[in-house]
PDB file of C-alpha atoms in Angstrom:
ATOM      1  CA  UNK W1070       0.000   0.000   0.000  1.00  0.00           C
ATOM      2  CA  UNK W1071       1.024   3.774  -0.931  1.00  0.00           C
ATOM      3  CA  UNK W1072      -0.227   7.150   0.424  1.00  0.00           C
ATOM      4  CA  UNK W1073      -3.204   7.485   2.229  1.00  0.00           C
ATOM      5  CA  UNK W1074      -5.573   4.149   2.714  1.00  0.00           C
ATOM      6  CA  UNK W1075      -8.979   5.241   3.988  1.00  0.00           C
ATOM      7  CA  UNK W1076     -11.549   2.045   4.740  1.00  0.00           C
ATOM      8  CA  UNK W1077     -14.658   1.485   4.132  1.00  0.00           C
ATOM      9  CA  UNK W1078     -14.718   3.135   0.705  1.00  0.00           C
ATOM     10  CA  UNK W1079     -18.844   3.349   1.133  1.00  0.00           C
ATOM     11  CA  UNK W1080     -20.413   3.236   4.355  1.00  0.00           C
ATOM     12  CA  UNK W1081     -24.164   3.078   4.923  1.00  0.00           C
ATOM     13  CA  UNK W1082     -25.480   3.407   8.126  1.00  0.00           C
ATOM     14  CA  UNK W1083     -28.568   3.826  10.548  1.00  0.00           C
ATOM     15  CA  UNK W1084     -28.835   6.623  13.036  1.00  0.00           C
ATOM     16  CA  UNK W1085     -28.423   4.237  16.011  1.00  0.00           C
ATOM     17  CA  UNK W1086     -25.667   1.904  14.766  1.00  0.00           C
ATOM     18  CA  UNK W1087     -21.900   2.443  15.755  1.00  0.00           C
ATOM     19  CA  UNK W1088     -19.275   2.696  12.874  1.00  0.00           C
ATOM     20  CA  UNK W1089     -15.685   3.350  12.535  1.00  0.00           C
ATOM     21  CA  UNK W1090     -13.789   5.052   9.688  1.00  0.00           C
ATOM     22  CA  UNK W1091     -10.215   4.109   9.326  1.00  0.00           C
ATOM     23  CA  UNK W1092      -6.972   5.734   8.034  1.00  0.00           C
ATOM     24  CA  UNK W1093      -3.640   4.774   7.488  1.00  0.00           C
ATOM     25  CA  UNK W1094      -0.732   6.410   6.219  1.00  0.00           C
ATOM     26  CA  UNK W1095       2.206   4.903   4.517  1.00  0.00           C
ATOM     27  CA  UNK W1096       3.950   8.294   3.864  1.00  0.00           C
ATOM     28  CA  UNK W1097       6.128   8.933   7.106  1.00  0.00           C
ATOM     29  CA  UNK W1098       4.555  11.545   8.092  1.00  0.00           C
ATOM     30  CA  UNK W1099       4.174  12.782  11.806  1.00  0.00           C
ATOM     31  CA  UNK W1100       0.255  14.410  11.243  1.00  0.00           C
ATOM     32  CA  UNK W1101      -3.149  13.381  10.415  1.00  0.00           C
ATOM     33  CA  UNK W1102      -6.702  14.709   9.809  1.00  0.00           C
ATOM     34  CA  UNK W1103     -10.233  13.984   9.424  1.00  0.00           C
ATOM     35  CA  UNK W1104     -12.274  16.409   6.769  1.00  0.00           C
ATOM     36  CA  UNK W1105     -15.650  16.498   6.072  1.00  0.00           C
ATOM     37  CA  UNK W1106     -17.268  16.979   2.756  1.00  0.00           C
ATOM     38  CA  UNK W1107     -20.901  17.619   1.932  1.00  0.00           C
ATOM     39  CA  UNK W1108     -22.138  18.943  -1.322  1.00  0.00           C
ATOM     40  CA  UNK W1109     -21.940  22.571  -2.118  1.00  0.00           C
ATOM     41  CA  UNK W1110     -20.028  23.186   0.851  1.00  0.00           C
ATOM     42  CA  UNK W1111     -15.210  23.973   1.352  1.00  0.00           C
ATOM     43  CA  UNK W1112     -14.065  21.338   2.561  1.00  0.00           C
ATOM     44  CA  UNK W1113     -14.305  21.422   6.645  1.00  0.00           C
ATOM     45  CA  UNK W1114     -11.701  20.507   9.101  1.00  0.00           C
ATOM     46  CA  UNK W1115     -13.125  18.248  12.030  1.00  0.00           C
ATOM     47  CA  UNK W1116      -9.820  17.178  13.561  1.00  0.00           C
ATOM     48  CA  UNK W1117      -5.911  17.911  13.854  1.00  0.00           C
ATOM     49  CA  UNK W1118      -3.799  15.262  15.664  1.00  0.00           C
ATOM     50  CA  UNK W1119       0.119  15.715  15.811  1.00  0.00           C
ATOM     51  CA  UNK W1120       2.639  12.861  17.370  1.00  0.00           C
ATOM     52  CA  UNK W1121      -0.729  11.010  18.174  1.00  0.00           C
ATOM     53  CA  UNK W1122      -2.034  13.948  20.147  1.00  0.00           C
ATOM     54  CA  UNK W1123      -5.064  15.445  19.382  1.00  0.00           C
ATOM     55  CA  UNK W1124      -4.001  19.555  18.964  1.00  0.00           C
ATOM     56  CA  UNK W1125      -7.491  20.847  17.309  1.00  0.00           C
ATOM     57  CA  UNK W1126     -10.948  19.735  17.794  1.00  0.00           C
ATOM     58  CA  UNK W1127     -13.271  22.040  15.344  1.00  0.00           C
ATOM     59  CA  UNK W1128     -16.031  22.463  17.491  1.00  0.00           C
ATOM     60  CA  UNK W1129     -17.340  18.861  16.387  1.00  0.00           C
ATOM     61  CA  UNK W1130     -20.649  17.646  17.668  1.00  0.00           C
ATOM     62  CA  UNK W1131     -19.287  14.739  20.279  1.00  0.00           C
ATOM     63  CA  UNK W1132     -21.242  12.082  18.303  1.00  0.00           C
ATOM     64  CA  UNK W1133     -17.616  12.102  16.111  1.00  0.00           C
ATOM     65  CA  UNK W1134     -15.116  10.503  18.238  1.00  0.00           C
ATOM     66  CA  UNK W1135     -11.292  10.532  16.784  1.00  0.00           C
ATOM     67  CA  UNK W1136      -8.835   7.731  17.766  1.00  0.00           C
ATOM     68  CA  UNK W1137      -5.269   8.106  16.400  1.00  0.00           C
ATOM     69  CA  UNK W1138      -2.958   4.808  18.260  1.00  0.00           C
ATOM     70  CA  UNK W1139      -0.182   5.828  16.082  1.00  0.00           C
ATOM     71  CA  UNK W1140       0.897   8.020  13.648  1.00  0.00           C
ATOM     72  CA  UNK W1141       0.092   6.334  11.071  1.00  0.00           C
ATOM     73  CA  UNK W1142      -3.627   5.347  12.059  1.00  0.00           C
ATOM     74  CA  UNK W1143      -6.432   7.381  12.745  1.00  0.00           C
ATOM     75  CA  UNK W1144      -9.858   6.176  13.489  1.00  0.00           C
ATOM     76  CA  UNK W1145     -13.310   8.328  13.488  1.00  0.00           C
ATOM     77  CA  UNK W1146     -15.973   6.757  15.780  1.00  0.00           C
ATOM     78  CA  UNK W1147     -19.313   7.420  14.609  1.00  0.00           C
ATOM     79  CA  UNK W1148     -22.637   7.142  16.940  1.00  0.00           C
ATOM     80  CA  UNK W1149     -26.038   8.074  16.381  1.00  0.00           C
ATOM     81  CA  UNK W1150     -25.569  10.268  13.738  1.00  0.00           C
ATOM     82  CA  UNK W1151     -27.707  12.201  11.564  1.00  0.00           C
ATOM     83  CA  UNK W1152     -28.887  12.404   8.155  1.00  0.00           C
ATOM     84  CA  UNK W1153     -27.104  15.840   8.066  1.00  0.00           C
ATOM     85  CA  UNK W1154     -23.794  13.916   8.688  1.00  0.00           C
ATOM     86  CA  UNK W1155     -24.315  12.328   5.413  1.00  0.00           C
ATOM     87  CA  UNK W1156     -20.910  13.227   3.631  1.00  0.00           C
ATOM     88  CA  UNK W1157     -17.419  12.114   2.325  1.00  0.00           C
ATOM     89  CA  UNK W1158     -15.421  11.700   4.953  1.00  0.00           C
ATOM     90  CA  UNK W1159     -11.820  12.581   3.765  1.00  0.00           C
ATOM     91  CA  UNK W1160      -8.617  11.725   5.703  1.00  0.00           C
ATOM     92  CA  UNK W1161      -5.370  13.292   5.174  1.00  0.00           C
ATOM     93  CA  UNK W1162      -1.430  13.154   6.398  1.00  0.00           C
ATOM     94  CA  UNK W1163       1.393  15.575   6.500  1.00  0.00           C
ATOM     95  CA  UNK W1164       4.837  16.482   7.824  1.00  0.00           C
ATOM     96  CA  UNK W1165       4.734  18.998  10.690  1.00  0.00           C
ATOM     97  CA  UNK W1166       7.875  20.931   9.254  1.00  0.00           C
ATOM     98  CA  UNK W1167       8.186  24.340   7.876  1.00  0.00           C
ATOM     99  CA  UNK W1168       7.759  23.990   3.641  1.00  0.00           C
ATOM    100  CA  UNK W1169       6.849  20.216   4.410  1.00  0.00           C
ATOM    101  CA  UNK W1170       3.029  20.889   5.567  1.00  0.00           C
ATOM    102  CA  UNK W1171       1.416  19.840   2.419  1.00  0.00           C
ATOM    103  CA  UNK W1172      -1.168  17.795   3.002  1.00  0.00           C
ATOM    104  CA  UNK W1173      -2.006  14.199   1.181  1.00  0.00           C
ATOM    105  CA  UNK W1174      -5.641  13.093   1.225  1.00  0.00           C
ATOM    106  CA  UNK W1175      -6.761   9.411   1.021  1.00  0.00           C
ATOM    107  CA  UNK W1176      -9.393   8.570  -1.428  1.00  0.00           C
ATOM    108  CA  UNK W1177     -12.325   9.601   1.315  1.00  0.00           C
ATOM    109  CA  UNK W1178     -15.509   7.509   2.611  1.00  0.00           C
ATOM    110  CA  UNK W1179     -18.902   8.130   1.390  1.00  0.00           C
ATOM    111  CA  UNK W1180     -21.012   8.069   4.357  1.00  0.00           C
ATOM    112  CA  UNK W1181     -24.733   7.839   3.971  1.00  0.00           C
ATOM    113  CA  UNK W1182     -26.765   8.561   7.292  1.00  0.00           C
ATOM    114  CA  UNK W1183     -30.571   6.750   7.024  1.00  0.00           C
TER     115      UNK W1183
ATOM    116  CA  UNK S 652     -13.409  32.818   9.648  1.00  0.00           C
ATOM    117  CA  UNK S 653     -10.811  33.037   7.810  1.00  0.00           C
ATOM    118  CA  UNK S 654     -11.723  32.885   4.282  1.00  0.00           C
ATOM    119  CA  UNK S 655     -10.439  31.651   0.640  1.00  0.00           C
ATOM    120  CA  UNK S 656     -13.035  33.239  -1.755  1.00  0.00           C
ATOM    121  CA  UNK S 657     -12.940  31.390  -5.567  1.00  0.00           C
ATOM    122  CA  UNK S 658     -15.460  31.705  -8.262  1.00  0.00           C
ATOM    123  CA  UNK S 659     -17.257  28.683  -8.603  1.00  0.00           C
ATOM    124  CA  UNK S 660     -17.936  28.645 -12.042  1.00  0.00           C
ATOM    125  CA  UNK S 661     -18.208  26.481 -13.740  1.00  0.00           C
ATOM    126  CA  UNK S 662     -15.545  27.545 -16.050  1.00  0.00           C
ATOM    127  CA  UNK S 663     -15.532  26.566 -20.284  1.00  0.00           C
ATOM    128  CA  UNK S 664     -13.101  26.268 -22.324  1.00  0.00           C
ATOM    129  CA  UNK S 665     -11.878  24.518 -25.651  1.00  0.00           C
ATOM    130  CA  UNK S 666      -9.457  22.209 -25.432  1.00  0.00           C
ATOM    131  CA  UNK S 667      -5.961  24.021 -26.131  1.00  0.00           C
ATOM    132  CA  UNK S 668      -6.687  27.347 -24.487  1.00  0.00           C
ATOM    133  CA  UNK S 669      -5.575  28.189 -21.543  1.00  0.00           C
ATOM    134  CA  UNK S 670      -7.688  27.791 -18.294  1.00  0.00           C
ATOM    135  CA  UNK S 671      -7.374  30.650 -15.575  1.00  0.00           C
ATOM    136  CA  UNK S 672      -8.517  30.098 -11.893  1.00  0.00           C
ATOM    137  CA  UNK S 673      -8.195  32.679  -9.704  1.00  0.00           C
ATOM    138  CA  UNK S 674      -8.575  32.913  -5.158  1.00  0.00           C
ATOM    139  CA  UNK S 675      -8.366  35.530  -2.780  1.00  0.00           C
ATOM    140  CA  UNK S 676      -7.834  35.185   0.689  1.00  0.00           C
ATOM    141  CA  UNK S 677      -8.681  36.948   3.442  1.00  0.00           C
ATOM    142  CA  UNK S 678      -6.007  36.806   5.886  1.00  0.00           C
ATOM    143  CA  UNK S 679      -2.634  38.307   5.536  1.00  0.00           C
ATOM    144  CA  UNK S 680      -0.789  36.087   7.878  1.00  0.00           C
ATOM    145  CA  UNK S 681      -0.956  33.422   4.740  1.00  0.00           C
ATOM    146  CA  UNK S 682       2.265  31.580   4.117  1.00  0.00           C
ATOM    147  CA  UNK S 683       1.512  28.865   2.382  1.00  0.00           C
ATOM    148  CA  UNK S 684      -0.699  28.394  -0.791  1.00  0.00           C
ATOM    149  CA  UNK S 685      -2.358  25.128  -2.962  1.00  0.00           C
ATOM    150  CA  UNK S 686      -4.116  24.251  -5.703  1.00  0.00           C
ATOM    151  CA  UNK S 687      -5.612  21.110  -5.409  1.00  0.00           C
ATOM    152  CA  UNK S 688      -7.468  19.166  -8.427  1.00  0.00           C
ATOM    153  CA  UNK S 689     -10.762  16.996  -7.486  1.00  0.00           C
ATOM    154  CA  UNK S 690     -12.580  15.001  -9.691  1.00  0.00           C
ATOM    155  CA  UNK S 691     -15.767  14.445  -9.188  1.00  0.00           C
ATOM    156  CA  UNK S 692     -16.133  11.349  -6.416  1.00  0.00           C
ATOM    157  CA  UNK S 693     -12.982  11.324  -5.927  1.00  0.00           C
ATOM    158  CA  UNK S 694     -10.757  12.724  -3.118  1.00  0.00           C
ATOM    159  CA  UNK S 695      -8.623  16.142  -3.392  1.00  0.00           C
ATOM    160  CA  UNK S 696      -4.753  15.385  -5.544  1.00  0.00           C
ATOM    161  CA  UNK S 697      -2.320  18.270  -4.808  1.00  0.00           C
ATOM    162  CA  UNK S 698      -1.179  20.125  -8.418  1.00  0.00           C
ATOM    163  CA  UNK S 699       1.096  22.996  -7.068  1.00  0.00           C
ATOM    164  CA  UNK S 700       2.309  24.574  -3.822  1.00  0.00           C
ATOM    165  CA  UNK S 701       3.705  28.219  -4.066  1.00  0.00           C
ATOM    166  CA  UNK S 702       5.312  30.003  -1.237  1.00  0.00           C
ATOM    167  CA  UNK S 703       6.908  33.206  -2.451  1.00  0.00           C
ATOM    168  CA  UNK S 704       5.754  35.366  -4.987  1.00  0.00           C
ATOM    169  CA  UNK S 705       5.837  35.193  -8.513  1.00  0.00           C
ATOM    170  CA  UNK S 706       5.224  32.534 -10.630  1.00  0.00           C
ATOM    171  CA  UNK S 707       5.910  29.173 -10.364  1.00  0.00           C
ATOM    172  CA  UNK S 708       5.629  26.855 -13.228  1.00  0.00           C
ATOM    173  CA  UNK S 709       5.635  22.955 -13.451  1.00  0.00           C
ATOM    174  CA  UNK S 710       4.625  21.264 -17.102  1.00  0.00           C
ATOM    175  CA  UNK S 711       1.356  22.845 -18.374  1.00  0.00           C
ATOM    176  CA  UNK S 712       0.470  24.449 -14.790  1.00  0.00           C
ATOM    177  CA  UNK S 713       1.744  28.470 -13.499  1.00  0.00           C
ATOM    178  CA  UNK S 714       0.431  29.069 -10.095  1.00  0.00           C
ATOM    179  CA  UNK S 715       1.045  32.651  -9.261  1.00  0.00           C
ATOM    180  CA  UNK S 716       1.397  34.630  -6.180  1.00  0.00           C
ATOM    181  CA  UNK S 717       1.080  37.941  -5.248  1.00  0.00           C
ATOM    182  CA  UNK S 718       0.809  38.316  -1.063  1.00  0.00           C
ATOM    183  CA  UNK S 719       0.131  42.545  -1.182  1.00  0.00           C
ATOM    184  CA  UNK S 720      -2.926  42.250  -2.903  1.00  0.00           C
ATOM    185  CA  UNK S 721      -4.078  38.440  -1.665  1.00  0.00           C
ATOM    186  CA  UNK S 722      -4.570  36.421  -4.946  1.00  0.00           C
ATOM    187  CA  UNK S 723      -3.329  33.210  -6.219  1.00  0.00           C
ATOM    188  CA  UNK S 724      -3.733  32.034  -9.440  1.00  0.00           C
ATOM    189  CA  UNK S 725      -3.720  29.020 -11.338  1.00  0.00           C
ATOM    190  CA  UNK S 726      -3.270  29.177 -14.990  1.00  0.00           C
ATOM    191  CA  UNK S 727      -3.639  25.790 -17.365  1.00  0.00           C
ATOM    192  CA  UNK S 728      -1.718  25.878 -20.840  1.00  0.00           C
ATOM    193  CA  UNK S 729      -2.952  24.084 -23.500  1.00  0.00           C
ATOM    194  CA  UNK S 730      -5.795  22.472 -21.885  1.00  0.00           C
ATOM    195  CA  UNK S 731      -7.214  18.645 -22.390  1.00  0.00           C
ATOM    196  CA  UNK S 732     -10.461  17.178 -21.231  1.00  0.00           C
ATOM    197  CA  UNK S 733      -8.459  15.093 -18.293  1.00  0.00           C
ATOM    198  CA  UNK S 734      -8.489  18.762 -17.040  1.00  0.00           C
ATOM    199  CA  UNK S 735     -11.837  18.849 -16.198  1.00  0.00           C
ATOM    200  CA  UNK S 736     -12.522  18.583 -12.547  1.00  0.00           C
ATOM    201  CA  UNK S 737     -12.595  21.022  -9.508  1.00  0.00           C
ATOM    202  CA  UNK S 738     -10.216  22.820  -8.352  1.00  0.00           C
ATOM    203  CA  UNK S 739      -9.546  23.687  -5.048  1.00  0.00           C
ATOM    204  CA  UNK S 740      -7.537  26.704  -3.610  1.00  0.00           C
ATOM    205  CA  UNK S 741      -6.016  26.527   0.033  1.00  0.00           C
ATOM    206  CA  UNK S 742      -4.516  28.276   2.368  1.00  0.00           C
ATOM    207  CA  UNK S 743      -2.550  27.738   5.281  1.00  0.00           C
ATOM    208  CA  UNK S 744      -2.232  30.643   8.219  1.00  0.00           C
ATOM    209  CA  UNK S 745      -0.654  31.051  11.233  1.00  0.00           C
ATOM    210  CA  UNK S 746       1.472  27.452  11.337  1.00  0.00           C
ATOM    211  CA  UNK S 747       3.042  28.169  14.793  1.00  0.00           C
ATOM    212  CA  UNK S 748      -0.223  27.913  16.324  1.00  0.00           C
ATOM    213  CA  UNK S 749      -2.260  26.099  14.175  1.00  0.00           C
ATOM    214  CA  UNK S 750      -0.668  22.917  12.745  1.00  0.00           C
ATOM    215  CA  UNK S 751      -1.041  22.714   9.144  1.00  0.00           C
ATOM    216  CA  UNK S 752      -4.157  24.121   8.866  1.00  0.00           C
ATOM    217  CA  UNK S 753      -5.758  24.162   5.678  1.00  0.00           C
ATOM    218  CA  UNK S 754      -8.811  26.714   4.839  1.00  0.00           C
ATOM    219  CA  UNK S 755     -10.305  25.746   1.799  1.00  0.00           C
ATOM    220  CA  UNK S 756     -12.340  27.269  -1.228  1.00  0.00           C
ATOM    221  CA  UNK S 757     -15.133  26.469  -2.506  1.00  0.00           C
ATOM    222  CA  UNK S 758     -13.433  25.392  -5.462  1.00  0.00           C
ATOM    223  CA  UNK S 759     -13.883  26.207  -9.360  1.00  0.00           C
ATOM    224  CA  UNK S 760     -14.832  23.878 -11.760  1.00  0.00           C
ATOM    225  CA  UNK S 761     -13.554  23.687 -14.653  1.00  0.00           C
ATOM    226  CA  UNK S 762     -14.967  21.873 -17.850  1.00  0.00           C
ATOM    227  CA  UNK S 763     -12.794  21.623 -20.981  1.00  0.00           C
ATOM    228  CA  UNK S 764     -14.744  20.591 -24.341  1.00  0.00           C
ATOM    229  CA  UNK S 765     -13.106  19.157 -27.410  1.00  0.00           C
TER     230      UNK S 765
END
């Protein structure tokens, strides 16, 4: 494997089940984050974790729940969502390092919220 | 809020012209600029990071810079329908504090007929 590995590709869910999104990076790098997508909306940052510590939580509604064991996993725990949370779900990785920072996305999760 | 402004389009033109995308940004502490390219379903691919300003050119892509009046550009030489897609601006600010944060645009998209 190469890059960013997100899994599930396609997720389909109820609003009571429990879910997890995975991420893996096979890049090095010392950073990882979860993004949200929905349609006709920037891209939104949910979560920042650096070394394996979580350094930015974007005012995400607590039914999101990051892991990261590692730094080159990082889990998002999902319970009783919402149809509103319907969205793709976009992981990325970078080097914390001046002229380094770019980020690398994986190829994202399409979440659907019944 | 800070904010990366881009038109969203879409944006026409013939294959062999050249495509201009254009993004303004709102805060002056910006160091660190990006054009990503998304197709549609698919996750963000980085094209070009710029720094400094000036242009900076890399096969049939110019991203250009100017920091005093808050624009980056993205011009695309002899354009091909594999061009067509979104594409995102983004902006990093304040890096000490805020590890590798990205604000994103809206994004343009682009669609480039034979």
């Amino acid at each position: 494997e190469t890059g960013v590995t997100q899994t599930p590709r396609h997720l389909v869910m109820g609003m009571t089940n429990k879910k997890s999104l995975k991420c893996e990076q096979h890049l090095g790098h010392n950073a990882m984050y979860w993004y949200k997508q929905s349609a006709k909306k920037p891209l939104e940052l949910m979560f920042v974790y650096s070394l394996e510590e979580r350094v930015e939580n974007n005012s995400v509604p607590s039914r999101f729940s990051p892991e990261c064991p590692n730094s080159s996993h990082l889990f998002l725990h999902l319970h009783t969502l919402q149809p509103e949370d319907s969205a793709l779900y976009l992981c990325a990785s970078s080097q914390d390092h001046p002229s380094q920072e770019t980020q690398y996305f994986g190829p994202g999760t399409r979440l659907l919220v019944l | 809020q800070k904010e990366v402004e881009q038109n969203s389009g879409p944006l026409s033109v013939p294959e062999g012209a050249i495509a201009s995308l254009n993004c303004t940004y709102s805060d002056r502490g910006s160091q660190s600029f990006f054009w990503y390219r998304q197709y549609s379903g698919k996750s963000p691919e980085l094209i070009m990071s710029i720094y400094s300003n000036g242009d900076k050119e890399d096969g049939r892509f110019t991203a250009q810079l100017n920091k005093a009046s808050q624009y980056v550009s993205l011009l695309i030489r002899d354009s091909q329908p594999s061009d067509s897609a979104t594409y995102l601006c983004a902006v990093i600010v304040d890096r000490g504090s805020t590890l590798g944060r990205l604000y994103f645009g809206r994004g343009t998209q682009l669609t480039v007929w034979p």
